[in-house]
Structure formats: structure tokens, C-alpha cells
Coordinates of C-alpha atoms in Angstrom, one line a residue:
M1 CA 187.4 2.1 -229.2
K2 CA 183.4 2.0 -229.6
T3 CA 180.8 5.2 -230.7
G4 CA 177.7 4.8 -230.4
N5 CA 174.6 6.5 -229.7
I6 CA 172.6 6.2 -226.3
N7 CA 169.4 4.4 -226.6
V8 CA 166.5 6.8 -225.9
Q9 CA 163.8 7.5 -227.4
T10 CA 164.3 11.5 -229.0
E11 CA 166.8 13.3 -228.7
N12 CA 165.8 16.1 -227.5
I13 CA 166.0 14.4 -223.8
F14 CA 168.7 15.8 -222.2
P15 CA 166.8 19.1 -222.6
I16 CA 164.2 17.6 -220.6
I17 CA 166.5 16.3 -218.0
K18 CA 168.0 19.2 -217.2
K19 CA 165.2 21.5 -217.0
F20 CA 162.2 19.6 -215.8
L21 CA 163.4 16.3 -214.2
Y22 CA 164.6 17.5 -211.7
S23 CA 163.0 21.0 -210.0
D24 CA 166.8 21.7 -208.2
H25 CA 170.1 21.2 -209.5
E26 CA 171.9 20.1 -207.0
I27 CA 170.0 17.5 -207.1
F28 CA 172.1 15.9 -209.5
L29 CA 175.2 14.9 -206.5
R30 CA 172.5 13.6 -203.9
E31 CA 172.3 10.9 -207.2
L32 CA 175.5 10.5 -208.7
V33 CA 176.7 9.6 -203.9
S34 CA 174.3 7.4 -203.7
N35 CA 174.8 6.0 -206.5
A36 CA 178.4 5.9 -205.7
V37 CA 177.0 4.2 -202.3
D38 CA 174.9 1.5 -204.4
A39 CA 178.3 0.3 -206.0
S40 CA 179.4 0.3 -202.9
Q41 CA 176.8 -2.1 -201.0
K42 CA 176.7 -4.1 -203.8
L43 CA 180.1 -5.3 -203.4
K44 CA 179.5 -5.7 -199.6
F45 CA 176.5 -8.2 -200.5
F46 CA 178.0 -9.5 -203.4
A47 CA 181.1 -10.8 -200.6
N48 CA 179.1 -11.5 -197.7
N49 CA 177.2 -14.1 -200.9
G50 CA 180.1 -15.6 -201.7
E51 CA 180.5 -14.2 -205.4
Y52 CA 183.1 -12.1 -205.1
T53 CA 186.4 -13.6 -203.5
G54 CA 188.2 -10.4 -203.6
E55 CA 189.9 -8.3 -201.8
M56 CA 187.4 -5.5 -200.7
G57 CA 188.9 -3.1 -198.7
D58 CA 188.1 0.2 -196.7
L59 CA 184.5 1.1 -198.5
Q60 CA 183.4 4.2 -198.9
V61 CA 182.4 7.2 -201.6
E62 CA 185.2 10.0 -202.6
V63 CA 183.8 14.1 -204.0
I64 CA 186.8 15.5 -205.4
L65 CA 186.5 19.1 -206.5
D66 CA 189.0 20.3 -208.6
E67 CA 188.1 24.0 -209.8
A68 CA 191.9 24.8 -211.4
A69 CA 190.1 22.3 -213.9
K70 CA 187.0 22.7 -213.5
T71 CA 185.5 19.1 -212.7
L72 CA 183.4 17.4 -209.6
T73 CA 184.6 13.5 -209.2
I74 CA 182.9 11.0 -207.7
K75 CA 184.4 8.2 -207.1
D76 CA 183.8 5.4 -205.5
N77 CA 185.7 1.3 -204.9
G78 CA 182.5 -0.9 -205.3
I79 CA 181.8 -2.8 -207.6
G80 CA 182.3 -0.9 -210.9
M81 CA 181.1 -1.3 -214.4
T82 CA 182.4 -3.6 -217.7
A83 CA 182.1 -2.0 -221.3
E84 CA 179.0 -4.1 -221.9
E85 CA 177.5 -3.6 -218.0
I86 CA 178.0 0.7 -219.2
D87 CA 175.6 -0.5 -222.4
K88 CA 173.5 -1.9 -220.7
Y89 CA 173.5 0.5 -217.3
I90 CA 173.8 3.6 -219.2
N91 CA 173.0 4.1 -222.7
Q92 CA 170.0 1.7 -222.3
I93 CA 168.1 5.1 -220.4
A94 CA 165.0 2.9 -219.6
F95 CA 166.2 0.7 -217.7
S96 CA 167.3 0.9 -213.1
G97 CA 170.2 -1.0 -212.6
A98 CA 168.8 -0.6 -208.7
E99 CA 165.5 -2.6 -209.9
E100 CA 167.0 -5.7 -211.5
F101 CA 169.5 -5.9 -209.3
V102 CA 166.3 -6.1 -206.1
Q103 CA 164.1 -8.3 -208.5
K104 CA 167.3 -11.0 -208.9
Y105 CA 168.3 -10.7 -205.3
E106 CA 164.7 -10.0 -203.3
G107 CA 164.5 -11.8 -200.3
K108 CA 168.1 -12.3 -199.6
E109 CA 169.5 -10.2 -196.4
G110 CA 171.0 -6.7 -198.0
A111 CA 169.8 -6.6 -201.2
E112 CA 167.2 -5.0 -199.8
N113 CA 169.1 -1.2 -199.2
I114 CA 170.0 -1.1 -202.8
I115 CA 169.2 3.0 -203.1
G116 CA 168.8 3.6 -206.5
H117 CA 165.5 2.4 -208.5
F118 CA 165.5 5.1 -211.7
G119 CA 167.5 4.4 -214.3
L120 CA 168.2 8.0 -215.1
G121 CA 169.6 9.0 -211.7
F122 CA 172.7 9.1 -213.4
Y123 CA 172.5 11.5 -215.8
S124 CA 171.6 14.4 -213.8
A125 CA 174.8 14.8 -214.2
F126 CA 174.0 16.7 -217.3
M127 CA 171.9 19.2 -215.5
V128 CA 174.8 20.9 -214.4
A129 CA 178.2 20.0 -216.7
D130 CA 178.8 19.8 -220.5
K131 CA 180.6 16.4 -220.6
V132 CA 180.6 13.6 -218.3
Q133 CA 183.0 11.2 -217.7
I134 CA 182.6 7.6 -217.2
R135 CA 186.4 6.1 -215.9
T136 CA 185.6 2.2 -214.3
L137 CA 187.1 -1.2 -213.5
A138 CA 184.7 -3.8 -212.4
R139 CA 185.1 -6.5 -210.0
Y140 CA 186.0 -9.8 -212.6
E141 CA 189.0 -10.8 -212.2
G142 CA 191.1 -9.1 -215.5
A143 CA 188.6 -7.0 -216.4
Q144 CA 189.5 -4.0 -218.2
A145 CA 189.3 -0.7 -217.7
V146 CA 186.9 1.5 -219.5
Q147 CA 185.6 5.7 -220.0
W148 CA 182.5 6.0 -221.2
E149 CA 182.2 10.0 -222.1
S150 CA 179.7 12.1 -223.6
N151 CA 179.4 16.0 -224.8
G152 CA 175.3 15.8 -223.6
D153 CA 173.7 14.4 -226.5
P154 CA 173.1 11.4 -227.6
Q155 CA 176.2 10.4 -228.9
Y156 CA 178.9 8.6 -226.7
T157 CA 182.6 6.8 -227.0
I158 CA 183.9 4.0 -224.8
T159 CA 187.7 3.5 -224.8
E160 CA 189.6 1.1 -222.7
I161 CA 192.0 2.9 -219.8
D162 CA 194.4 2.3 -217.6
K163 CA 192.7 2.6 -214.2
A164 CA 194.2 -0.2 -210.9
D165 CA 191.7 0.7 -209.0
R166 CA 188.7 -1.0 -208.3
G167 CA 185.6 0.6 -208.9
T168 CA 184.5 3.8 -210.6
E169 CA 184.8 7.8 -210.7
I170 CA 181.8 9.8 -212.5
V171 CA 184.4 13.1 -213.5
L172 CA 181.9 16.1 -214.5
H173 CA 183.1 18.9 -216.5
I174 CA 181.1 21.9 -214.7
S175 CA 179.8 24.2 -217.0
E176 CA 179.9 27.7 -217.0
E177 CA 176.3 28.8 -216.4
S178 CA 176.7 26.0 -213.2
K179 CA 180.4 26.9 -211.8
E180 CA 178.8 27.6 -208.7
F181 CA 178.5 23.8 -207.9
L182 CA 182.6 24.4 -208.3
E183 CA 182.2 26.7 -204.5
K184 CA 183.5 24.3 -201.8
T185 CA 181.5 25.7 -199.8
R186 CA 178.3 25.4 -202.2
I187 CA 179.5 21.5 -202.2
Q188 CA 179.5 20.6 -198.7
G189 CA 176.4 22.1 -198.2
I190 CA 174.8 20.0 -200.7
L191 CA 176.8 16.8 -199.0
D192 CA 175.3 18.0 -195.7
K193 CA 171.7 18.3 -196.3
Y194 CA 171.7 15.2 -199.0
C195 CA 174.1 12.8 -198.0
K196 CA 174.5 13.2 -193.4
F197 CA 173.7 9.9 -192.5
L198 CA 174.1 7.7 -196.1
P199 CA 175.6 3.8 -194.5
I200 CA 178.7 4.2 -196.9
P201 CA 181.9 7.3 -195.5
V202 CA 181.5 10.3 -198.2
I203 CA 184.8 12.2 -197.3
F204 CA 185.1 15.8 -199.2
G205 CA 188.4 17.4 -198.8
T206 CA 189.9 17.6 -195.6
K207 CA 189.5 18.8 -192.1
T208 CA 191.7 20.3 -190.1
E209 CA 191.5 19.0 -186.5
T210 CA 194.0 18.9 -183.1
K211 CA 195.1 16.8 -181.4
D212 CA 198.5 15.2 -178.9
D213 CA 201.9 15.5 -180.0
P214 CA 203.1 12.1 -180.8
S215 CA 207.0 13.2 -179.7
G216 CA 204.9 13.4 -176.2
E217 CA 206.3 17.3 -175.9
K218 CA 205.1 19.2 -172.9
D219 CA 204.1 23.0 -172.6
E220 CA 204.6 25.2 -169.9
N221 CA 201.2 23.4 -167.4
D222 CA 203.1 20.2 -167.9
K223 CA 200.9 18.9 -170.7
V224 CA 201.0 17.0 -174.0
K225 CA 201.5 19.7 -176.4
Q226 CA 198.6 20.5 -179.4
I227 CA 199.7 20.2 -182.9
S228 CA 197.2 20.5 -186.0
V229 CA 196.6 17.8 -188.7
E230 CA 194.5 17.1 -191.8
V231 CA 192.4 14.3 -191.8
P232 CA 190.0 13.7 -193.8
N233 CA 186.7 14.9 -194.0
Q234 CA 184.1 12.6 -194.0
V235 CA 180.6 14.3 -194.2
N236 CA 178.2 11.8 -192.8
N237 CA 177.2 9.2 -189.7
P238 CA 177.3 6.4 -192.0
A239 CA 175.3 4.5 -189.0
P240 CA 172.9 7.1 -187.6
A241 CA 170.6 6.5 -184.3
W242 CA 167.6 5.5 -186.2
T243 CA 169.0 2.4 -187.7
K244 CA 169.8 0.4 -184.6
K245 CA 168.2 -1.3 -182.3
P246 CA 166.3 0.3 -179.7
A247 CA 167.5 -2.0 -177.2
D248 CA 171.5 -1.4 -177.9
L249 CA 170.1 3.0 -177.6
T250 CA 170.5 4.7 -174.5
D251 CA 168.7 8.0 -173.6
E252 CA 172.1 10.2 -173.7
D253 CA 172.5 7.8 -177.6
Y254 CA 168.5 9.5 -178.5
G255 CA 169.8 13.4 -177.6
T256 CA 173.6 12.8 -179.1
F257 CA 171.2 12.5 -182.0
Y258 CA 168.7 15.8 -181.8
R259 CA 172.0 17.4 -181.7
E260 CA 173.7 15.6 -184.4
L261 CA 169.6 16.6 -186.7
Y262 CA 169.9 19.9 -184.8
P263 CA 173.2 20.9 -184.3
M264 CA 171.0 24.3 -184.3
S265 CA 168.9 24.6 -181.1
F266 CA 169.2 24.9 -177.9
D267 CA 166.1 22.8 -176.2
Q268 CA 165.6 19.5 -176.0
P269 CA 163.0 17.6 -176.3
L270 CA 160.6 15.9 -174.1
F271 CA 160.9 11.9 -175.4
H272 CA 161.2 9.9 -178.0
I273 CA 159.8 7.5 -180.0
H274 CA 161.6 4.9 -181.6
L275 CA 160.1 3.1 -185.1
N276 CA 160.9 -0.2 -186.2
V277 CA 158.1 -2.0 -188.7
D278 CA 159.3 -4.4 -190.8
Y279 CA 155.7 -5.8 -191.9
P280 CA 153.8 -4.8 -193.5
F281 CA 155.8 -1.8 -194.7
N282 CA 159.2 -0.9 -193.7
L283 CA 159.7 1.6 -191.5
T284 CA 162.2 3.5 -189.7
G285 CA 162.9 6.8 -187.5
I286 CA 162.8 8.5 -184.0
L287 CA 160.5 11.2 -184.1
Y288 CA 161.0 13.2 -180.6
F289 CA 159.1 16.0 -179.3
P290 CA 159.8 19.8 -179.2
K291 CA 158.5 21.8 -176.3
I292 CA 155.2 22.2 -178.1
K293 CA 154.3 26.3 -177.5
E294 CA 151.9 28.9 -178.9
N295 CA 153.0 29.4 -182.1
V296 CA 152.0 25.8 -183.9
E297 CA 153.3 26.8 -187.4
V298 CA 156.8 28.1 -186.6
Q299 CA 157.7 24.2 -185.4
R300 CA 157.3 22.7 -188.7
N301 CA 159.5 21.2 -191.2
K302 CA 161.5 19.0 -188.5
I303 CA 161.4 15.7 -190.0
N304 CA 163.5 14.9 -192.7
L305 CA 162.4 11.7 -194.3
Y306 CA 164.8 9.3 -195.7
S307 CA 164.6 6.2 -198.1
N308 CA 167.0 4.3 -197.5
Q309 CA 169.5 7.3 -195.7
V310 CA 168.8 9.5 -198.8
F311 CA 168.1 12.6 -197.3
I312 CA 163.6 13.2 -199.9
T313 CA 162.3 15.8 -198.4
D314 CA 161.5 17.7 -195.2
S315 CA 158.1 18.1 -195.9
V316 CA 156.1 14.9 -194.9
E317 CA 152.6 15.7 -195.1
E318 CA 151.0 13.4 -196.7
I319 CA 153.2 10.3 -194.9
V320 CA 152.1 12.0 -192.1
P321 CA 148.7 13.5 -189.5
E322 CA 149.2 17.1 -190.0
F323 CA 149.0 17.5 -185.6
L324 CA 152.9 15.1 -186.3
T325 CA 154.4 17.6 -188.8
L326 CA 155.0 20.1 -185.3
L327 CA 157.4 16.9 -184.2
H328 CA 160.4 17.0 -185.2
G329 CA 162.9 14.1 -186.2
V330 CA 163.8 10.9 -189.1
I331 CA 161.0 9.0 -191.3
D332 CA 162.8 6.3 -193.1
S333 CA 161.3 4.0 -195.6
P334 CA 162.0 2.0 -198.4
D335 CA 158.2 1.2 -199.6
I336 CA 157.4 5.1 -199.9
P337 CA 156.4 5.6 -203.5
L338 CA 158.8 8.1 -205.3
N339 CA 158.4 9.3 -208.1
V340 CA 160.8 9.4 -211.0
S341 CA 163.5 12.7 -209.8
R342 CA 162.8 11.4 -205.7
S343 CA 161.5 14.6 -205.1
Y344 CA 158.0 14.4 -204.6
L345 CA 155.9 11.3 -202.6
Q346 CA 152.9 10.1 -204.4
S347 CA 150.0 9.0 -202.8
D348 CA 149.5 4.8 -202.1
S349 CA 148.2 2.6 -200.0
N350 CA 151.6 2.6 -198.1
V351 CA 151.6 6.0 -197.8
K352 CA 148.2 6.1 -195.8
K353 CA 149.3 2.3 -193.8
I354 CA 152.6 4.4 -192.4
S355 CA 150.1 8.1 -191.5
S356 CA 148.4 6.0 -189.4
H357 CA 151.2 3.1 -187.5
I358 CA 153.0 6.4 -186.8
T359 CA 149.4 7.7 -185.1
K360 CA 149.1 4.8 -183.1
K361 CA 152.3 4.7 -181.9
V362 CA 152.5 8.3 -181.3
A363 CA 149.4 7.6 -179.3
D364 CA 150.1 4.7 -178.1
K365 CA 153.7 6.2 -176.1
L366 CA 151.4 9.2 -174.8
R367 CA 148.7 6.8 -173.5
E368 CA 151.7 4.7 -171.6
M369 CA 153.5 7.7 -170.3
F370 CA 150.6 8.6 -168.4
N371 CA 149.6 4.8 -167.1
K372 CA 154.0 4.4 -165.8
D373 CA 154.2 7.7 -163.8
R374 CA 151.5 10.2 -164.0
E375 CA 153.4 13.0 -161.9
D376 CA 156.3 12.8 -165.0
F377 CA 153.6 12.9 -167.5
E378 CA 151.3 16.0 -165.1
S379 CA 154.8 17.7 -165.5
K380 CA 155.1 17.7 -169.7
Y381 CA 151.8 18.7 -170.2
E382 CA 152.1 22.2 -170.8
D383 CA 154.1 21.6 -173.4
L384 CA 152.3 18.4 -174.9
R385 CA 149.0 20.5 -174.9
I386 CA 148.9 22.4 -177.5
F387 CA 149.7 19.0 -179.4
I388 CA 147.0 16.3 -178.1
E389 CA 144.4 19.7 -178.6
Y390 CA 145.9 20.0 -182.1
G391 CA 145.6 16.1 -182.5
T392 CA 142.5 15.7 -180.8
L393 CA 141.2 18.8 -183.5
S394 CA 142.3 17.1 -186.5
D395 CA 142.7 13.1 -186.4
E396 CA 139.4 10.9 -185.1
K397 CA 141.6 8.2 -184.6
F398 CA 143.6 9.8 -182.4
A399 CA 141.0 12.0 -180.8
D400 CA 138.9 7.8 -179.4
K401 CA 142.5 6.9 -178.2
A402 CA 142.7 10.8 -177.0
K403 CA 140.4 10.6 -174.4
A404 CA 142.3 8.1 -172.5
F405 CA 145.3 10.7 -171.2
S406 CA 143.5 14.6 -172.2
M407 CA 143.5 17.1 -169.1
V408 CA 142.2 19.6 -167.7
K409 CA 144.4 21.4 -165.0
T410 CA 142.5 23.7 -162.4
T411 CA 143.3 27.4 -161.4
E412 CA 144.7 24.9 -157.8
D413 CA 147.1 23.6 -160.7
K414 CA 146.0 20.1 -160.2
Y415 CA 145.5 18.2 -163.4
F416 CA 142.3 15.5 -164.6
T417 CA 141.4 13.4 -166.6
I418 CA 138.2 15.4 -168.9
E419 CA 136.2 12.4 -166.7
E420 CA 137.9 12.0 -163.5
F421 CA 137.0 16.1 -163.6
K422 CA 133.3 15.3 -164.4
E423 CA 133.0 13.1 -161.3
K424 CA 135.0 15.9 -158.9
V425 CA 132.1 18.3 -159.5
K426 CA 129.3 17.0 -161.2
D427 CA 127.4 17.0 -157.8
L428 CA 127.6 21.3 -157.4
Q429 CA 128.2 21.7 -161.0
T430 CA 125.4 19.8 -162.5
D431 CA 122.3 22.3 -163.7
K432 CA 118.6 22.3 -163.5
D433 CA 119.0 20.2 -167.4
G434 CA 122.0 17.8 -165.9
K435 CA 124.3 19.0 -168.1
T436 CA 127.8 19.2 -165.8
V437 CA 129.0 23.3 -166.4
F438 CA 132.6 23.5 -167.1
L439 CA 133.9 26.6 -165.7
Y440 CA 137.0 28.1 -166.6
T441 CA 139.4 31.5 -167.3
N442 CA 141.6 32.3 -169.7
N443 CA 143.2 34.4 -167.7
K444 CA 142.9 34.1 -164.2
D445 CA 144.3 38.0 -163.3
E446 CA 142.0 39.4 -165.1
Q447 CA 139.2 37.3 -164.4
Y448 CA 139.9 37.2 -160.8
S449 CA 136.7 38.4 -159.6
F450 CA 134.8 36.0 -161.5
V451 CA 137.0 33.1 -160.7
Q452 CA 136.5 34.2 -157.1
A453 CA 133.0 34.7 -156.8
A454 CA 133.1 30.9 -158.3
K455 CA 134.8 29.8 -156.2
D456 CA 133.7 31.0 -153.2
R457 CA 130.6 29.2 -154.1
G458 CA 133.2 25.9 -154.2
Y459 CA 132.6 25.6 -157.4
E460 CA 136.3 24.4 -159.5
V461 CA 137.6 26.5 -161.9
L462 CA 140.1 25.6 -165.2
E463 CA 142.1 27.2 -167.0
L464 CA 142.4 26.5 -170.4
D465 CA 144.1 28.9 -172.8
G466 CA 145.6 29.0 -176.5
P467 CA 144.7 29.3 -179.5
L468 CA 142.6 26.1 -180.0
V469 CA 141.2 26.4 -176.7
S470 CA 137.7 27.1 -178.2
H471 CA 137.7 24.6 -181.3
W472 CA 139.1 21.7 -178.4
I473 CA 136.0 23.0 -175.6
S474 CA 133.7 22.4 -178.7
N475 CA 134.7 19.1 -179.5
I476 CA 134.9 17.9 -176.1
E477 CA 131.1 18.9 -175.8
S478 CA 130.5 16.6 -178.8
K479 CA 132.5 13.6 -177.4
F480 CA 131.3 13.7 -173.3
E481 CA 128.2 13.8 -173.2
N482 CA 125.8 16.2 -171.2
V483 CA 129.0 18.4 -170.3
S484 CA 129.4 21.9 -171.2
F485 CA 131.8 24.6 -171.1
A486 CA 131.7 28.1 -169.9
R487 CA 133.7 30.6 -169.4
V488 CA 133.3 32.8 -165.9
D489 CA 132.8 35.7 -167.1
A490 CA 130.6 34.5 -170.2
D491 CA 127.3 35.0 -167.5
T492 CA 126.0 35.3 -163.8
L493 CA 126.7 32.5 -162.2
D494 CA 123.3 31.4 -161.1
K495 CA 122.4 31.9 -165.2
L496 CA 126.0 29.7 -165.9
I497 CA 124.7 27.1 -163.8
A498 CA 121.2 27.0 -163.4
K499 CA 119.5 25.4 -160.3
G500 CA 115.8 26.9 -161.2
D501 CA 116.3 28.8 -158.0
D502 CA 114.9 32.0 -158.9
I503 CA 116.0 35.0 -156.6
P504 CA 112.9 37.4 -156.0
S505 CA 113.7 41.1 -157.7
K506 CA 113.8 43.8 -155.4
L507 CA 112.7 46.0 -158.2
S508 CA 110.0 46.7 -160.4
K509 CA 109.3 45.7 -164.4
E510 CA 108.6 50.1 -163.9
D511 CA 112.3 50.0 -161.8
E512 CA 113.8 48.7 -164.6
E513 CA 112.4 50.4 -166.9
A514 CA 112.8 53.4 -165.5
L515 CA 116.5 52.3 -164.8
K516 CA 117.7 51.5 -168.4
P517 CA 117.6 54.6 -170.1
V518 CA 119.9 54.9 -167.7
F519 CA 122.9 52.9 -167.7
E520 CA 122.2 53.0 -171.9
G521 CA 123.3 56.4 -171.8
V522 CA 126.1 56.3 -170.7
V523 CA 127.7 53.4 -172.6
D524 CA 127.9 52.0 -176.8
S525 CA 124.4 51.0 -176.2
E526 CA 125.0 48.8 -179.5
K527 CA 128.1 47.2 -178.1
Y528 CA 126.8 47.0 -174.1
K529 CA 123.1 45.3 -173.9
V530 CA 121.8 46.6 -170.7
Q531 CA 119.3 43.8 -168.3
F532 CA 118.6 42.9 -165.1
E533 CA 118.8 40.2 -163.2
S534 CA 118.1 39.5 -159.7
M535 CA 121.1 38.1 -158.1
S536 CA 122.1 37.7 -154.6
E537 CA 122.9 41.5 -153.2
T538 CA 126.9 40.1 -151.8
D539 CA 127.4 39.5 -156.0
A540 CA 128.8 42.7 -157.7
P541 CA 126.3 46.1 -158.8
V542 CA 126.6 45.7 -162.0
V543 CA 128.3 42.2 -163.9
L544 CA 129.8 42.8 -167.7
T545 CA 129.4 39.4 -169.2
Q546 CA 129.9 37.8 -173.0
P547 CA 127.7 34.7 -173.9
E548 CA 129.8 31.5 -174.5
F549 CA 128.8 31.5 -177.1
I550 CA 129.4 34.2 -178.8
R551 CA 132.9 34.7 -177.5
R552 CA 134.0 31.2 -178.3
M553 CA 132.7 31.6 -182.3
M554 CA 134.8 35.0 -181.6
E555 CA 137.5 33.6 -181.5
Q556 CA 137.3 30.3 -183.8
Q557 CA 137.0 33.1 -186.0
K558 CA 139.9 34.5 -184.9
Y559 CA 142.6 31.9 -185.6
G560 CA 140.0 30.3 -188.1
G561 CA 137.5 27.6 -188.5
A562 CA 134.4 30.1 -187.8
G563 CA 133.7 32.0 -191.1
F564 CA 131.3 30.8 -192.5
M565 CA 128.7 31.6 -190.3
G566 CA 130.0 35.7 -191.2
A567 CA 131.7 37.7 -189.0
F568 CA 130.4 37.7 -185.1
P569 CA 131.0 41.7 -183.9
E570 CA 132.0 42.6 -180.5
T571 CA 129.2 42.1 -178.2
Y572 CA 128.2 41.9 -174.6
N573 CA 125.9 41.8 -172.1
M574 CA 125.9 44.1 -169.0
V575 CA 124.0 42.8 -166.6
I576 CA 122.0 44.9 -163.5
N577 CA 122.2 43.6 -159.8
S578 CA 118.6 45.0 -159.5
N579 CA 119.2 43.3 -155.9
H580 CA 122.2 45.3 -155.4
P581 CA 121.7 48.0 -152.2
K582 CA 123.7 50.3 -155.0
I583 CA 121.3 50.6 -158.0
S584 CA 118.3 50.9 -155.6
D585 CA 120.3 54.6 -154.4
I586 CA 120.3 55.4 -158.0
L587 CA 116.9 54.3 -158.4
G588 CA 115.7 57.1 -155.6
E589 CA 118.5 59.8 -156.6
A590 CA 116.6 62.8 -157.5
D591 CA 119.4 65.0 -159.4
S592 CA 119.5 64.0 -163.0
S593 CA 123.5 64.8 -163.2
V594 CA 123.9 62.0 -159.7
K595 CA 121.5 60.0 -160.8
E596 CA 124.1 59.9 -164.3
N597 CA 127.6 60.0 -162.8
K598 CA 126.6 56.8 -160.4
A599 CA 125.3 54.7 -163.1
K600 CA 128.4 55.8 -164.8
Q601 CA 131.1 55.0 -162.1
L602 CA 129.3 51.5 -162.0
A603 CA 129.1 51.1 -165.2
D604 CA 133.5 51.8 -165.5
L605 CA 133.3 49.5 -163.0
A606 CA 132.0 47.0 -164.5
L607 CA 133.9 47.5 -167.4
L608 CA 137.3 48.1 -165.5
A609 CA 136.9 44.7 -164.4
Q610 CA 136.9 43.5 -167.4
G611 CA 140.3 45.1 -169.0
L612 CA 137.7 46.8 -171.2
L613 CA 137.9 50.5 -170.0
K614 CA 141.0 52.1 -171.7
G615 CA 142.5 55.5 -172.8
E616 CA 140.8 58.1 -171.5
K617 CA 137.8 56.9 -170.9
L618 CA 140.4 55.7 -168.1
N619 CA 141.7 58.9 -167.9
D620 CA 138.1 60.4 -166.2
F621 CA 136.9 57.4 -164.7
V622 CA 140.1 58.0 -162.3
K623 CA 139.2 62.0 -162.4
R624 CA 136.0 61.0 -161.3
S625 CA 136.6 58.6 -158.9
V626 CA 139.0 61.4 -156.6
E627 CA 135.7 63.5 -157.0
L628 CA 133.8 61.1 -155.6
I629 CA 136.6 60.3 -152.4

């Protein structure tokens, strides 16, 4: 028997580990199971390398819960340890066995698969246990099994014991304040979260399965009877899809893996990207494109970050560009720098390189889809649109690549790239200043009269809606020369696409001055600015418009992005068509009350066309319309 002190600089190391090293106490199980997997991986490596020639057997890690004894045991049949190795790897906290192993065998196949990078991982056990035992038998022929024990202070004991099987058992005597970790469902939950894809089978208890009766006895339907049997409960899939070569996987395999990742999701992803890089950094993974709708925020935290198949976090903002956090899936890289508790990413050049690579892969995939099968790409575009708009706005490199596959849809449900649409409409929709004006609607039913008026002129109208549209439009205008966007109800068509052809007005300045107070008297003159324009007689007598700049700023303010310019009041232009016969009728009306009623009726019709006539005012309009009939 040997006693001694663990080689630490301060006797307060255990309280520090217990309270401050790990932000979440459940991490202890990830660390200990990962260490057990390491021990198994090392044995496999030594066997392949010719350094271990004994019988390897079926490697597995077992988690054993004993509620009566208040213990939780993590058991492996890996390399095990001698008393000297325990002294080296356990008692000297600052020393990392995994780091030494990787350095010694660097460049040899399999060495990079060792998970642990921190010697402190084992000591996370003391966050939940008031006594920890290590019972271990090393792989060497004739080795002596030993037990290491500590009560959570720097003192330990090492004694020789009888142990028939190679490998290590870590026995945690769970403390009273941590008794939640003696609950089967709690342990199962932690294993599901952190150990779901570890590369060595992890067993936790048993589960009941049904199978055919081995006797072949049949039921009344002449089918073999089913019997219930207890089988080991394996919590993990040691060979998840992202660890395999893309050539070895079918679309069905990718779909199955998606359901494995998100068993509660009923939506199928649109498509996937398989990441597989080994230079200048190691990166594997599968990213899925979900169907993204209006609510951007609800999609987040769906990418899981792994390091050699050990779950690290689902907060991947540091390694994945913000707009790509809308994706689902898995990223696995041993080259991502983590802090000592593996809980947080640390920024360095590799993180930036990986982020850039993922952005490039996503853009290249979208461009490939566009080029390979445009019809299929267009069929998916409404689900991809917010994602592409978000990427264009938030990532300059992605925006440059997205020019090739960013699309717009007309009210006729036809898709065009920006350049294609510019070429299509430039002859008819280029104004006197040489700008090609893209007319659009964000609701073709509500803005039907405006859309129809534009179509009657031979103009094409786009459908653009969603929370990012106003920002995206501004971005496109800055990227494409001599292109501007205008919503069909932002002004009269002759103003939206000004050709420089003035229509003579039937009203004099004096007539306009006489009519202006009449219309100002029937609306809120602070909100609706009355102005006269010389338009075609066939255009509406009164049109309500909202300047493109004001409306766009209000939308950006609503979704964020225009606050620096202050709050924009909701204002509209009430445009009076000076050439319409009804306006001339009002001018010639002698009875002031009749004049006011007619002006009110025309103003309300303009408000109704924009969906702004509601409540009491809508009720008054209906009554007045009945009386006029």
C-alpha cells in the first residue's frame, strides 16, 4: 500500500474544480466516459501498431448505476494503468496523458482520435462525489491490479487488489448534494446529450426488446409469436454518418441520420452538405438546410459541435458565420481550440479559417444546385430565400458569391436572377436618369390596384416580402449599378419611372389652391400630405402613396437597422389627380357640404385601397356609400 499527496500547488484545488472549473456539474460524466473511450481507442491503436499482442475482445464502456450503494461506475476494458502510471497521470494534475500520447505517436494512423486534451478531466468527478476509486488492471502481461482512492482532498491511497479483467473502473460515491445523479433518467439524459456518437459502444443498463420466439411457436394469425427480452442498452451510435465517406452514403442514409439528430422533427430538410477537410485543418460534418420561414430566431441552436465525436456545445456562433446558424446538423473538428473545461470556444486563426471554409462550401453548393438543375432550385427558393438574404446582408464573401444565384420572383411566379431581370425590363422600366426601376409588391392582393395599373402599362412587378426585404433591397441597390427598387404604391407610376414626359394639367394653380383645403379638411393633414399631380384621366382620382425611402426606413426600424436615424413617423402622400373628371366636378360644386362629402368619399376610397380605412371611419364610409346610391 502506498499513500501520498496529489502533486498540486494548493490544497484548494478541489474546491476550485468543484465550483469554478466546470459551469455545469453534469459535464463530469462526459469527461469520464470520454476518458474510458480514450483508453479503449489507445488499446486499439497499440494492437494495430503491434505494441499490444494480447486478446482485445469487444471494446466497450459501461456505465453502472447502483442506487442502493449510492455509486456510479464508469467501466472500460481498455489499456488500464499500473501504479506508476496512476502516479504519473492521476496524481500529477498538470500532466495530460492524452497530450503526451499524441505527441509521441504524432503522424501515426489512429493517434489523432484520442479525445482528451486536459489532465483535469478526471477530477471533474469530485464535483459530484465525496469519494472516488480507480480500480484498474494494465494491459501488460503479469501486471498487478491496483486501486487508487481519494476523499476529495489532496491525500490518496494506492493498494494492490484482485481484478481479473483488463481495463479501468472509476467508482464514484455520489455525495448527498448531488444525489440527482443517482437517478436513472438523469444519467440517461446526460449520456444522450454528450455521448450519443462516441466511437466505442457505451452501455447503460438494459432495455426491453421484442423478437421472434426462438421456438418458432405461432399465434392465431399463423405468425411467429413475439417475446420480450432484456438486451444491453447501448446509448450511442459509434459510426455516425459524418464519420463516413460521402461516396458510401445514400440520400436515405442522410435522411435517417437527420431523424437520428432530431427525432422530434417531422420536417424533411431541403438538402445537405457533407464537410470533409483534412488540410489545413481537420473538419468533418453534415449540414442540413431546413425549411426556413418567417421566424428566423426559432431555428437557432440546431448545429451541434463535436470534437472527435464528443459533444461540446450547440452554441457555435464563434465557428459558424451568423447566417449559417440557421442550418441544422453536426460539425466535428479536433482543431477547434477549447478552454480547459471544453465548455467554451477560444478564438484563433483556425476558427476563422473553418468559418470561411464553411461559408465557401455553402455558397458553392447553392451555385452548383442552381447550375445543375435550375428548375429544382427555383422550386426550393422560397424556403431558401430568407437564408440567402440573411447571408447576403451579414457576410460580404457570401454576398459576392450569391450574386450568381440570388433570385427574384414576379407576380406571374417566374424567377429571374438580378441581371436577368434587369435585362428583361430595362427597355421599358429605365427612367430618364438611366436607372432601371424594379417595381415590387409585398402583398399583391392588398396592392392589387397598383399592381394592375403597372401591368396595364406593360411593367413587370416583383413579389418581395419578409422581415429582411427592405435591408436586402438596399444591399442589392449598392451592389448593382443603375438599379433601384420601388414598391408599386410608393408613388404614381409616372413618378416611380419618370420618363420626362409631362402631362398638361386641367387645373390651374389657383384651382389647386382652392381644392387643397377641401381635401385637407376630410383627412388627418398631419399624416396625409395633400398634393396635386397631372396624371392620365384613366388613373384614379385620388391615390394614397408612401415614399419608398420613408417606408423602407420604417420597415428597417421595425426589424432593426435604422434606429440611428431616429423614429420615422407614419406619413403618406394623398395625390390628387388634377386631370380626373371627378376632381373637376368637386371644383365646380357650389354646395360646400356636397363638395366636402364628395372629397371625403374619394379620399376614403384611396384609404380603402391601401387597407387604411378601419373601424368607425370604415363604418361611416359604408353608410355614406349607401346614401349616395
